[in-house]
Amino acid sequence: MTKKTALRLVSLIMLFAAALFVSVALSAPNLGTTLRLGNFVFGREQWYRCYAVYALIMVSLFVASFFCRER
C-alpha cells in the first residue's frame, strides 16, 4: 500500500467518524443547553458553529489527501 493510498484511507475513515459524530451531536437532546462562562453565553447557535467548523475541517483534510505527492 502506497503512502497516498494509506493517507486517503485514513482520511476517509476520519471523514466517516466526523460525519457520525456531527449527526449524533446534533440529535442530542441537550444540544440546546446553554453554558454560561462569566458574561459569555454559549448557546445553540455557537454549538452549531462549532460542529460546522469541525465538519468543514474534516472535509478539507479529506480533499487535501488527494493533493498529496509521492516522494
PDB file of C-alpha atoms in Angstrom:
ATOM      1  CA  MET A   1       0.000   0.000   0.000  1.00  0.00           C
ATOM      2  CA  THR A   2       1.458   3.331  -1.015  1.00  0.00           C
ATOM      3  CA  LYS A   3       1.611   6.355   1.230  1.00  0.00           C
ATOM      4  CA  LYS A   4      -1.011   8.100  -0.903  1.00  0.00           C
ATOM      5  CA  THR A   5      -3.463   5.207  -0.616  1.00  0.00           C
ATOM      6  CA  ALA A   6      -2.931   4.896   3.117  1.00  0.00           C
ATOM      7  CA  LEU A   7      -3.482   8.620   3.594  1.00  0.00           C
ATOM      8  CA  ARG A   8      -6.721   8.513   1.613  1.00  0.00           C
ATOM      9  CA  LEU A   9      -7.960   5.503   3.545  1.00  0.00           C
ATOM     10  CA  VAL A  10      -7.232   7.106   6.906  1.00  0.00           C
ATOM     11  CA  SER A  11      -8.806  10.387   5.827  1.00  0.00           C
ATOM     12  CA  LEU A  12     -11.908   8.551   4.588  1.00  0.00           C
ATOM     13  CA  ILE A  13     -12.248   6.801   7.953  1.00  0.00           C
ATOM     14  CA  MET A  14     -11.804  10.135   9.750  1.00  0.00           C
ATOM     15  CA  LEU A  15     -14.428  11.745   7.496  1.00  0.00           C
ATOM     16  CA  PHE A  16     -16.884   8.948   8.272  1.00  0.00           C
ATOM     17  CA  ALA A  17     -16.199   9.284  12.007  1.00  0.00           C
ATOM     18  CA  ALA A  18     -16.673  13.055  11.790  1.00  0.00           C
ATOM     19  CA  ALA A  19     -19.992  12.678   9.968  1.00  0.00           C
ATOM     20  CA  LEU A  20     -21.156  10.172  12.558  1.00  0.00           C
ATOM     21  CA  PHE A  21     -20.057  12.440  15.421  1.00  0.00           C
ATOM     22  CA  VAL A  22     -21.787  15.511  13.990  1.00  0.00           C
ATOM     23  CA  SER A  23     -25.016  13.620  13.308  1.00  0.00           C
ATOM     24  CA  VAL A  24     -25.090  12.205  16.844  1.00  0.00           C
ATOM     25  CA  ALA A  25     -24.155  15.551  18.386  1.00  0.00           C
ATOM     26  CA  LEU A  26     -26.872  17.427  16.504  1.00  0.00           C
ATOM     27  CA  SER A  27     -29.529  14.911  17.506  1.00  0.00           C
ATOM     28  CA  ALA A  28     -28.563  15.021  21.192  1.00  0.00           C
ATOM     29  CA  PRO A  29     -31.382  16.308  23.406  1.00  0.00           C
ATOM     30  CA  ASN A  30     -29.001  18.516  25.383  1.00  0.00           C
ATOM     31  CA  LEU A  31     -27.805  20.453  22.317  1.00  0.00           C
ATOM     32  CA  GLY A  32     -29.831  23.455  23.375  1.00  0.00           C
ATOM     33  CA  THR A  33     -28.137  23.547  26.778  1.00  0.00           C
ATOM     34  CA  THR A  34     -26.689  26.963  27.387  1.00  0.00           C
ATOM     35  CA  LEU A  35     -23.335  27.278  29.083  1.00  0.00           C
ATOM     36  CA  ARG A  36     -22.560  30.496  30.869  1.00  0.00           C
ATOM     37  CA  LEU A  37     -18.876  31.344  31.245  1.00  0.00           C
ATOM     38  CA  GLY A  38     -18.760  34.658  33.041  1.00  0.00           C
ATOM     39  CA  ASN A  39     -20.508  37.147  30.767  1.00  0.00           C
ATOM     40  CA  PHE A  40     -20.232  34.891  27.726  1.00  0.00           C
ATOM     41  CA  VAL A  41     -23.263  32.775  26.829  1.00  0.00           C
ATOM     42  CA  PHE A  42     -22.544  29.667  24.744  1.00  0.00           C
ATOM     43  CA  GLY A  43     -25.904  28.601  23.305  1.00  0.00           C
ATOM     44  CA  ARG A  44     -27.359  26.543  20.485  1.00  0.00           C
ATOM     45  CA  GLU A  45     -26.066  28.777  17.687  1.00  0.00           C
ATOM     46  CA  GLN A  46     -22.496  28.526  18.953  1.00  0.00           C
ATOM     47  CA  TRP A  47     -22.761  24.728  19.149  1.00  0.00           C
ATOM     48  CA  TYR A  48     -23.925  24.630  15.522  1.00  0.00           C
ATOM     49  CA  ARG A  49     -20.988  26.813  14.509  1.00  0.00           C
ATOM     50  CA  CYS A  50     -18.513  24.556  16.331  1.00  0.00           C
ATOM     51  CA  TYR A  51     -19.903  21.446  14.636  1.00  0.00           C
ATOM     52  CA  ALA A  52     -19.927  23.190  11.249  1.00  0.00           C
ATOM     53  CA  VAL A  53     -16.278  24.206  11.649  1.00  0.00           C
ATOM     54  CA  TYR A  54     -15.375  20.658  12.717  1.00  0.00           C
ATOM     55  CA  ALA A  55     -17.161  19.162   9.700  1.00  0.00           C
ATOM     56  CA  LEU A  56     -15.523  21.689   7.373  1.00  0.00           C
ATOM     57  CA  ILE A  57     -12.066  20.829   8.710  1.00  0.00           C
ATOM     58  CA  MET A  58     -12.654  17.095   8.258  1.00  0.00           C
ATOM     59  CA  VAL A  59     -13.909  17.539   4.680  1.00  0.00           C
ATOM     60  CA  SER A  60     -10.967  19.780   3.821  1.00  0.00           C
ATOM     61  CA  LEU A  61      -8.499  17.218   5.234  1.00  0.00           C
ATOM     62  CA  PHE A  62     -10.134  14.521   3.107  1.00  0.00           C
ATOM     63  CA  VAL A  63      -9.912  16.683  -0.019  1.00  0.00           C
ATOM     64  CA  ALA A  64      -6.305  17.605   0.824  1.00  0.00           C
ATOM     65  CA  SER A  65      -5.374  13.919   0.796  1.00  0.00           C
ATOM     66  CA  PHE A  66      -5.912  13.913  -2.983  1.00  0.00           C
ATOM     67  CA  PHE A  67      -3.211  16.542  -3.440  1.00  0.00           C
ATOM     68  CA  CYS A  68      -0.506  14.581  -1.617  1.00  0.00           C
ATOM     69  CA  ARG A  69       2.529  13.908  -3.804  1.00  0.00           C
ATOM     70  CA  GLU A  70       4.519  10.705  -3.830  1.00  0.00           C
ATOM     71  CA  ARG A  71       8.124  11.091  -2.698  1.00  0.00           C
TER      72      ARG A  71
END
